[in-house]
């Protein structure tokens, strides 16, 4: 792979939407990419649409945990390796599937995930910021929003 020249042309993207993604495994994978000549990698997470083919509401806590795990991967990797993170929001699993969560019900999840990434974690202060930004009085992350 190193001799092919591909590492000078592309940057790999590591996808994982799990709330309990394997941090050590991802760090090891990044090290493998580095040894092959890739200087930068991307991460891909999801703020909606990755928890069930016919999911209608977004469970914010699942996506928040995924982003917090990605932050751990980033902090355990060389500082210069991460190029960015793509927050995906899947609309359907394939072209023949029903739509999963629509964007309006997922906006709180997007806001929580973006704030967690921006602040390097999630705290009561971060929660209060999201509530203020969205005009909400009680942001629920472990149950479905009402």
Coordinates of C-alpha atoms in Angstrom, one line a residue:
X1 CA 0.0 0.0 0.0
X2 CA 2.8 2.4 0.8
X3 CA 4.5 1.8 -2.5
X4 CA 1.3 2.3 -4.5
X5 CA 1.2 6.0 -3.8
X6 CA -2.4 5.8 -2.6
X7 CA -1.6 7.3 0.9
X8 CA -0.5 10.5 -0.9
X9 CA -3.8 10.7 -2.8
X10 CA -6.5 9.9 -0.2
X11 CA -7.4 10.1 3.5
X12 CA -9.2 7.1 5.0
X13 CA -12.4 7.6 6.9
X14 CA -13.1 5.3 9.9
X15 CA -16.8 4.8 10.4
X16 CA -18.4 3.6 13.6
X17 CA -21.8 4.5 15.1
X18 CA -21.7 2.3 18.2
X19 CA -22.2 3.8 21.6
X20 CA -19.5 1.5 22.9
X21 CA -17.0 1.6 20.1
X22 CA -13.7 0.0 20.8
X23 CA -11.4 3.0 21.5
X24 CA -8.2 0.9 21.7
X25 CA -9.0 -0.9 18.5
X26 CA -9.6 2.4 16.7
X27 CA -6.3 3.8 18.0
X28 CA -4.6 0.6 16.8
X29 CA -6.2 1.0 13.3
X30 CA -5.0 4.6 13.1
X31 CA -1.5 3.4 13.9
X32 CA -1.8 0.8 11.1
X33 CA -2.8 3.5 8.6
X34 CA 0.1 5.7 9.7
X35 CA 2.5 2.8 9.1
X36 CA 1.1 2.4 5.6
X37 CA 1.9 6.1 4.9
X38 CA -1.5 7.8 5.5
X39 CA -0.7 11.0 7.4
X40 CA -4.3 12.0 8.1
X41 CA -7.6 10.1 8.9
X42 CA -11.2 11.1 9.3
X43 CA -13.7 9.8 11.7
X44 CA -17.4 9.3 10.9
X45 CA -20.1 9.3 13.5
X46 CA -23.9 9.7 13.3
X47 CA -26.3 12.1 15.1
X48 CA -29.3 10.2 13.7
X49 CA -30.4 7.3 11.6
X50 CA -28.0 4.7 12.8
X51 CA -29.9 2.8 15.4
X52 CA -32.7 1.1 13.5
X53 CA -34.1 0.9 10.0
X54 CA -37.5 2.2 11.0
X55 CA -36.6 4.3 13.9
X56 CA -38.9 7.4 14.2
X57 CA -37.4 9.2 17.2
X58 CA -33.7 9.9 18.0
X59 CA -32.2 8.5 21.2
X60 CA -29.7 11.3 21.9
X61 CA -27.8 9.4 24.5
X62 CA -26.7 6.7 22.0
X63 CA -25.2 9.3 19.7
X64 CA -23.7 11.3 22.5
X65 CA -21.9 8.3 23.8
X66 CA -20.6 7.5 20.3
X67 CA -19.1 11.1 20.1
X68 CA -17.6 10.9 23.5
X69 CA -15.9 7.6 22.4
X70 CA -14.6 9.3 19.3
X71 CA -13.2 12.1 21.5
X72 CA -11.3 9.4 23.5
X73 CA -9.9 7.9 20.2
X74 CA -8.8 11.4 19.2
X75 CA -7.1 12.1 22.6
X76 CA -5.3 8.7 22.5
X77 CA -4.0 9.3 18.9
X78 CA -1.2 11.5 17.6
X79 CA -2.2 15.1 17.7
X80 CA -1.7 15.7 14.0
X81 CA -3.4 12.6 12.6
X82 CA -7.1 13.7 12.8
X83 CA -8.2 15.7 9.8
X84 CA -11.9 15.9 10.9
X85 CA -15.1 14.2 11.8
X86 CA -18.1 13.7 9.6
X87 CA -21.4 13.7 11.6
X88 CA -23.7 11.7 9.4
X89 CA -27.5 11.8 9.6
X90 CA -28.8 8.8 7.7
X91 CA -32.2 9.3 6.2
X92 CA -32.7 5.6 5.2
X93 CA -30.7 2.5 5.2
X94 CA -31.1 1.9 1.5
X95 CA -33.2 3.2 -1.4
X96 CA -35.9 0.6 -0.8
X97 CA -36.3 1.2 3.0
X98 CA -38.7 3.4 4.8
X99 CA -37.4 6.7 6.1
X100 CA -35.9 6.7 9.6
X101 CA -35.8 9.7 11.9
X102 CA -36.5 12.9 10.1
X103 CA -34.3 15.9 10.6
X104 CA -36.7 17.9 12.8
X105 CA -36.8 15.3 15.6
X106 CA -33.0 14.9 15.4
X107 CA -32.0 18.6 15.8
X108 CA -31.5 18.2 19.6
X109 CA -29.2 15.2 18.9
X110 CA -27.2 17.2 16.4
X111 CA -26.9 20.1 18.8
X112 CA -25.8 17.9 21.7
X113 CA -23.2 16.0 19.5
X114 CA -21.8 19.3 18.0
X115 CA -21.5 20.9 21.4
X116 CA -19.9 17.7 22.9
X117 CA -17.3 17.8 20.1
X118 CA -16.8 21.6 20.4
X119 CA -16.3 21.4 24.1
X120 CA -14.3 18.2 24.2
X121 CA -16.9 16.5 26.3
X122 CA -20.4 16.8 27.8
X123 CA -21.3 18.4 31.1
X124 CA -24.2 20.1 32.8
X125 CA -22.9 23.4 31.4
X126 CA -22.9 21.9 27.8
X127 CA -26.5 20.7 28.4
X128 CA -27.6 24.1 29.5
X129 CA -26.0 25.7 26.4
X130 CA -27.9 23.3 24.2
X131 CA -31.2 23.9 26.0
X132 CA -30.6 27.7 25.7
X133 CA -29.7 27.4 22.0
X134 CA -32.8 25.3 21.2
X135 CA -35.2 27.2 23.6
X136 CA -35.8 24.0 25.6
X137 CA -36.4 23.7 29.3
X138 CA -35.5 20.0 29.7
X139 CA -33.2 18.2 27.3
X140 CA -33.6 14.4 27.7
X141 CA -30.7 12.3 26.5
X142 CA -31.5 8.8 27.9
X143 CA -35.2 8.7 26.9
X144 CA -36.9 9.8 23.7
X145 CA -37.6 13.5 23.6
X146 CA -41.3 14.5 24.1

